[in-house]
Short mmCIF file of C-alpha atoms in Angstrom, two decimals:
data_model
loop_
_atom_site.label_atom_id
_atom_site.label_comp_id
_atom_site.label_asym_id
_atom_site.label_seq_id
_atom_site.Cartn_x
_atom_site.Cartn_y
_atom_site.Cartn_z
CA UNK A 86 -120.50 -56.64 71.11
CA UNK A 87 -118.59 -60.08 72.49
CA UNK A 88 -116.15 -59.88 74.88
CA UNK A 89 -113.61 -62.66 74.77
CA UNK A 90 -113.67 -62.71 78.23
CA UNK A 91 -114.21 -66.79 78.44
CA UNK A 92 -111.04 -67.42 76.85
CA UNK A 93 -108.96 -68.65 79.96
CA UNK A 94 -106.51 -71.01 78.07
CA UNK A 95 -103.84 -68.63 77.44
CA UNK A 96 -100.90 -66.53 79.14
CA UNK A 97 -102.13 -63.24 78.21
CA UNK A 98 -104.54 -60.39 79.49
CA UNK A 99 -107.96 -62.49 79.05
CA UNK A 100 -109.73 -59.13 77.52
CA UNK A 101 -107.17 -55.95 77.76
CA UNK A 102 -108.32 -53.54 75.09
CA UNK A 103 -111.41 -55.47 74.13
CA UNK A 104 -113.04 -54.82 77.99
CA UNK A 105 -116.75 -53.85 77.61
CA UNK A 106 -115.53 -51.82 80.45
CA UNK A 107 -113.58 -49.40 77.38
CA UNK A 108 -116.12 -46.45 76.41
CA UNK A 109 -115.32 -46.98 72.74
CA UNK A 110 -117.91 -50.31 73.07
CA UNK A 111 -120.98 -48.18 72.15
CA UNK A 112 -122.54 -51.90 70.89
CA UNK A 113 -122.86 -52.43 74.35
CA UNK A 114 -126.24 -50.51 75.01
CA UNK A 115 -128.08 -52.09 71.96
CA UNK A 116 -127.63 -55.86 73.98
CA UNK A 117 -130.28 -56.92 76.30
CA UNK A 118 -128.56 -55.66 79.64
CA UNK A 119 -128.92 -57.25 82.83
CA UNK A 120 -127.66 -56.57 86.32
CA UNK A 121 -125.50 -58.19 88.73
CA UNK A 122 -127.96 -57.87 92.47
CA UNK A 123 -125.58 -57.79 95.53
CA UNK A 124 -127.37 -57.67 98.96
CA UNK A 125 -125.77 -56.26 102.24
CA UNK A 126 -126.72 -57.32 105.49
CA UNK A 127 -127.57 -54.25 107.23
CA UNK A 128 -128.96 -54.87 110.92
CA UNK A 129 -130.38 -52.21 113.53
CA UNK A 130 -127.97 -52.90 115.95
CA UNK A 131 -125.23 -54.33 114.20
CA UNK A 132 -124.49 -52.03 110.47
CA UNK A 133 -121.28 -53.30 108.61
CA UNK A 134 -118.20 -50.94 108.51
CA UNK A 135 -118.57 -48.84 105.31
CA UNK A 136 -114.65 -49.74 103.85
CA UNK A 137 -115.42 -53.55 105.43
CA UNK A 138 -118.24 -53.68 103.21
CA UNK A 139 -116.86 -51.90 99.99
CA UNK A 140 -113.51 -54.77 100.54
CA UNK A 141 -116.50 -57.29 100.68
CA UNK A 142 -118.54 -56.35 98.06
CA UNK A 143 -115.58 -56.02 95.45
CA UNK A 144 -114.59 -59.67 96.74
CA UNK A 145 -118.36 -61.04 95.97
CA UNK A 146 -118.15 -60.06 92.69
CA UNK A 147 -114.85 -61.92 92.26
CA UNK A 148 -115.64 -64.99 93.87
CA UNK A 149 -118.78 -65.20 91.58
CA UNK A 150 -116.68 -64.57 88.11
CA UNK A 151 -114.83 -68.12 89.35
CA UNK A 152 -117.33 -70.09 90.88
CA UNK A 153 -117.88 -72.86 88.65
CA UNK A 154 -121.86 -72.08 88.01
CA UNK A 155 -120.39 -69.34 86.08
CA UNK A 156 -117.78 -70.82 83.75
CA UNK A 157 -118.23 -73.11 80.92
CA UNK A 158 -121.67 -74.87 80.87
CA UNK A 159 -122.45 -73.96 84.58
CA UNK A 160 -125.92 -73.17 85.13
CA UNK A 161 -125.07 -69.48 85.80
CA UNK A 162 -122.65 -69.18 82.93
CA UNK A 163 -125.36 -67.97 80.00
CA UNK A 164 -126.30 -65.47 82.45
CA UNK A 165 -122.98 -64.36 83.03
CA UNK A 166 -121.97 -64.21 79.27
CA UNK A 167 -125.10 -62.22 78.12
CA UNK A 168 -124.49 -59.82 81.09
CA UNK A 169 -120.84 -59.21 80.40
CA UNK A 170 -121.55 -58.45 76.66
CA UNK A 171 -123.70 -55.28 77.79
CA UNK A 172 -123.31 -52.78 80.28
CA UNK A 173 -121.60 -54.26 83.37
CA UNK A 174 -124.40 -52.90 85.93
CA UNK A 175 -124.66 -53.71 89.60
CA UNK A 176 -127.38 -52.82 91.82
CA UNK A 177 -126.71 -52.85 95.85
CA UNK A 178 -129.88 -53.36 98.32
CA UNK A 179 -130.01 -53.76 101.92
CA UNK A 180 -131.65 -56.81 103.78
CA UNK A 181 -132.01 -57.59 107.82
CA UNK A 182 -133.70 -59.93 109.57
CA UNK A 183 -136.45 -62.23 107.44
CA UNK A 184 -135.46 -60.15 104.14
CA UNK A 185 -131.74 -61.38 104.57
CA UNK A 186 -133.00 -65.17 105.57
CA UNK A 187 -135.09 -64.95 102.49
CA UNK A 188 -132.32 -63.68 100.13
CA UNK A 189 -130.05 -66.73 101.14
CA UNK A 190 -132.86 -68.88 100.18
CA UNK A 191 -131.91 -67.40 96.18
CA UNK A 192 -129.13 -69.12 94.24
CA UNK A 193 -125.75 -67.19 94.87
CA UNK A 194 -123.17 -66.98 97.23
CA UNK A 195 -122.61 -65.34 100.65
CA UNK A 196 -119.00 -63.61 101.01
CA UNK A 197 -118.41 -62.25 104.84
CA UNK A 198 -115.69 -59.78 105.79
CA UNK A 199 -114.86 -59.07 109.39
CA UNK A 200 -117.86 -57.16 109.99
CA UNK A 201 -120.21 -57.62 106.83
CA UNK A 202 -121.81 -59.77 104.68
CA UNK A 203 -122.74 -59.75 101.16
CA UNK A 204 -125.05 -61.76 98.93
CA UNK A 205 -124.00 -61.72 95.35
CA UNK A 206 -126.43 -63.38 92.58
CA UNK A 207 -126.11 -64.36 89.20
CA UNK A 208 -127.22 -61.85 86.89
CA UNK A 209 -131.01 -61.11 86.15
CA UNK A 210 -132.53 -58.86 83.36
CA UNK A 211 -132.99 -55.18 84.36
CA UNK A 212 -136.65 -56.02 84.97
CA UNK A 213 -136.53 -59.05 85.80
CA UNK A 214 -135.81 -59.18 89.82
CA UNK A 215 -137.09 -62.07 91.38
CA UNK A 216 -139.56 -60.15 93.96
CA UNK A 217 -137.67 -61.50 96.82
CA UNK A 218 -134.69 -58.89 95.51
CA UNK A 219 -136.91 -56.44 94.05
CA UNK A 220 -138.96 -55.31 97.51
CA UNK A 221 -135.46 -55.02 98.91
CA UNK A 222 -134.45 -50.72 99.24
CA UNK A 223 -132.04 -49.35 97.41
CA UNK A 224 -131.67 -46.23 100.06
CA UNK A 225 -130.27 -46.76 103.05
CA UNK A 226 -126.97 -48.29 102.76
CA UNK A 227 -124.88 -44.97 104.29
CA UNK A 228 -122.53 -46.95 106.32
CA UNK A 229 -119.37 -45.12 108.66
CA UNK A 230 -116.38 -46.77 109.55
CA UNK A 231 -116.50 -46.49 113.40
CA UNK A 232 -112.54 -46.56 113.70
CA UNK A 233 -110.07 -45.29 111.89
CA UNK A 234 -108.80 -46.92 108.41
CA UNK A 235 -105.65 -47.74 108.41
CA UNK A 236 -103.80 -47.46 105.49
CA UNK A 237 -103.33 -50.14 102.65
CA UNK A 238 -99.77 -51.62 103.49
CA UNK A 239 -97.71 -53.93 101.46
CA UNK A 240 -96.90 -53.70 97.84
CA UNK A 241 -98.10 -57.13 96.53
CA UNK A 242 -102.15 -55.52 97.77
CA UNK A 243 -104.17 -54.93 95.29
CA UNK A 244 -106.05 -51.17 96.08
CA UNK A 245 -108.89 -49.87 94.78
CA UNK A 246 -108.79 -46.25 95.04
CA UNK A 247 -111.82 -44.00 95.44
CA UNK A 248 -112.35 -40.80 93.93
CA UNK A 249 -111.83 -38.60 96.96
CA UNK A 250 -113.50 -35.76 95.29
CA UNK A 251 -117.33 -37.86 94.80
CA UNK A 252 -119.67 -38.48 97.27
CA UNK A 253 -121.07 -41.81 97.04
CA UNK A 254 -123.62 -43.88 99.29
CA UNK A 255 -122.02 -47.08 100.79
CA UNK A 256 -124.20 -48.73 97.76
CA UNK A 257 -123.23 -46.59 95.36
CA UNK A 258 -119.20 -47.26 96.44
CA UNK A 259 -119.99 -50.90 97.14
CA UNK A 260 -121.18 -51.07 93.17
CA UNK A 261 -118.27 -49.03 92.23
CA UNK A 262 -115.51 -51.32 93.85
CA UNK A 263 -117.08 -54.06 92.16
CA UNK A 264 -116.37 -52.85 88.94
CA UNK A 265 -112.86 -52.00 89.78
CA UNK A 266 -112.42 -55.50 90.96
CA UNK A 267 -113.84 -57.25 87.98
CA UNK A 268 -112.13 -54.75 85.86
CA UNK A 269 -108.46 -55.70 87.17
CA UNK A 270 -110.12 -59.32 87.14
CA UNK A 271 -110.10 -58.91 83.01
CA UNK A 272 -106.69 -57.14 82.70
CA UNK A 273 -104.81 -60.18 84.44
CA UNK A 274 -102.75 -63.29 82.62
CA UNK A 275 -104.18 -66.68 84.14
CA UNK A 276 -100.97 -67.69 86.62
CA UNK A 277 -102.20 -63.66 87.81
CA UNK A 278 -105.06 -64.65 88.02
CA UNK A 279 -104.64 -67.97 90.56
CA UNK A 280 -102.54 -66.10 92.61
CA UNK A 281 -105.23 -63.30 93.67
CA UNK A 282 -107.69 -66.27 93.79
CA UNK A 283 -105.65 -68.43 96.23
CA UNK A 284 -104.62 -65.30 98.31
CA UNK A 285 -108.68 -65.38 98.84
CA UNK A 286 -108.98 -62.15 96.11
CA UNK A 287 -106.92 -59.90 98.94
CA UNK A 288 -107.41 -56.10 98.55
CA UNK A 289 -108.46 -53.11 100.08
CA UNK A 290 -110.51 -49.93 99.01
CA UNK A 291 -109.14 -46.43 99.98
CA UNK A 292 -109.97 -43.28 98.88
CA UNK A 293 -107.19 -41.83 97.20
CA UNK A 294 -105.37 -38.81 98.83
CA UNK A 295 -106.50 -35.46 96.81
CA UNK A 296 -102.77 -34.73 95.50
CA UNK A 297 -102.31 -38.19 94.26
CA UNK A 298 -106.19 -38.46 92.21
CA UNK A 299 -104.79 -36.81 89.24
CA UNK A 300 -101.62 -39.19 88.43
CA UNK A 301 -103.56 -42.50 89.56
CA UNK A 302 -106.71 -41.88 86.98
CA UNK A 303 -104.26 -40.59 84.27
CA UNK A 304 -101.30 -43.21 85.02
CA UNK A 305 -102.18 -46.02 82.38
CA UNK A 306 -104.23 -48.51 85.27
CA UNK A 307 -107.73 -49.19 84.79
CA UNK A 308 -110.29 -46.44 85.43
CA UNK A 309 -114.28 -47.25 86.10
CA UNK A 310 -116.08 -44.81 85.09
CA UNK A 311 -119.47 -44.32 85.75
CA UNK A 312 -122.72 -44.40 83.28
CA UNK A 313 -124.17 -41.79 85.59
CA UNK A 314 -127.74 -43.91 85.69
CA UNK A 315 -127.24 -42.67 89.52
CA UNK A 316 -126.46 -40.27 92.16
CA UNK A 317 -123.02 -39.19 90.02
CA UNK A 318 -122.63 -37.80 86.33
CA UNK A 319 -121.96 -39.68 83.62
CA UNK A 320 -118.60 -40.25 83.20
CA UNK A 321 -117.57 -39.56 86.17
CA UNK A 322 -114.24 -41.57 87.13
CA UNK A 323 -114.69 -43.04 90.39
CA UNK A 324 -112.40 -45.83 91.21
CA UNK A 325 -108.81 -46.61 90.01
CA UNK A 326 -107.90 -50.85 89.99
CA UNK A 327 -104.52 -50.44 91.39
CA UNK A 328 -103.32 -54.24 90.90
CA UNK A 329 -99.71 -54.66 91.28
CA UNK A 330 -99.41 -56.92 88.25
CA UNK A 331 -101.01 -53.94 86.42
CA UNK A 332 -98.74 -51.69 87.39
CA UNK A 333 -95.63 -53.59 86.36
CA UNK A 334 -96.68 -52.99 83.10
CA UNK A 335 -97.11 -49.31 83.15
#
């Protein structure tokens, strides 16, 4: 399968129907598939707020789709192409201390929210870590918000909405709002777009309230849902990319 994804030069949705995100892309699982590594800072004394690090995470993912290692003949952009045209995995470990000064040492980029911080890396091969990554844990990454969220105000704010009826690590959601990010990222004309980008990719991640689940992951937006490699079953739905340029078109 190819995903036209690269094709930036016009005023339409840059992949729409043809999203290797769409379940009808069987192809998908016969390419060499590789895996997008994010790493979360995760000290003793200091842990990240769970929906601070979710926001974060999502925005990583976004900020690597347009850094310009990843675009044209950037030295990330093979990478990027090859793991696009499989199965869109992410993998979330934790780092503190010398782990997280050795991560930064790794190509990638370093995206901080008010309370976290997230590595993200160009893609690898699914066994192909580099063993500063691959010692990293996996476990671990069950993060609380210590206060209160408040709720996603505004109507130009892009949410992602969680499943309220899953149960998902702080990895496992972190992953999860990545591919709701990158999935709006696909759906959106370029002048769309710039505007998230320049607005520093703005958005928040809420779980949805139960009575509302149904109509968001049946109301025409984009719906990730999940392989079921972990922790959920396949095919679960799990997040719902609630852009507002999406929904104008619903």
């Amino acid at each position: 399968m190819s995903s036209q994804h690269t094709d930036d030069t016009t005023g339409v949705p840059a992949v729409g129907a043809d999203s290797p995100f769409r379940q009808e892309h069987v192809l998908r699982d016969e390419a060499p598939q590789f895996v997008l590594p994010l790493v979360v800072r995760i000290e003793k004394t200091e842990p990240p707020a769970r929906t601070d690090a979710l926001e974060t995470a999502a925005r990583a993912v976004l900020v690597l789709l347009t850094d310009e290692r990843s675009r044209g003949e950037g030295e990330w952009a093979e990478a990027v192409r090859d793991w696009q045209d499989a199965r869109i995995r992410k993998v979330v470990r934790r780092a503190r201390g010398a782990e997280w000064r050795k991560a930064q040492t790794l190509p990638g980029v370093t995206v901080h929210g008010d309370t976290s911080e997230v590595r993200v890396f160009p893609p690898v091969p699914l066994d192909g870590w580099p063993k500063e990554l691959a010692k990293l844990q996996v476990s671990g990454t069950d993060l609380d918000d210590p206060e209160p969220v408040t709720a996603a105000t505004g109507p130009d704010l892009p949410v992602l909405w969680l499943n309220p009826g899953l149960d998902m690590s702080a990895g496992k959601a972190m992953a999860q709002a990545g591919h709701a990010a990158q999935l709006a990222w696909w759906e959106l004309t370029d002048d769309e777009r710039a505007a998230w980008q320049e607005s520093g990719f703005a958005l928040a991640v809420r779980t949805a309230p139960r009575e509302r689940w149904a109509d968001l992951s049946a109301g025409g937006l984009p719906v990730v849902r999940d392989a079921g490699f972990t922790e959920i079953a396949p095919g679960s739905a799990t997040v719902v990319s609630d852009h507002p340029a999406l929904r104008t078109r619903l």
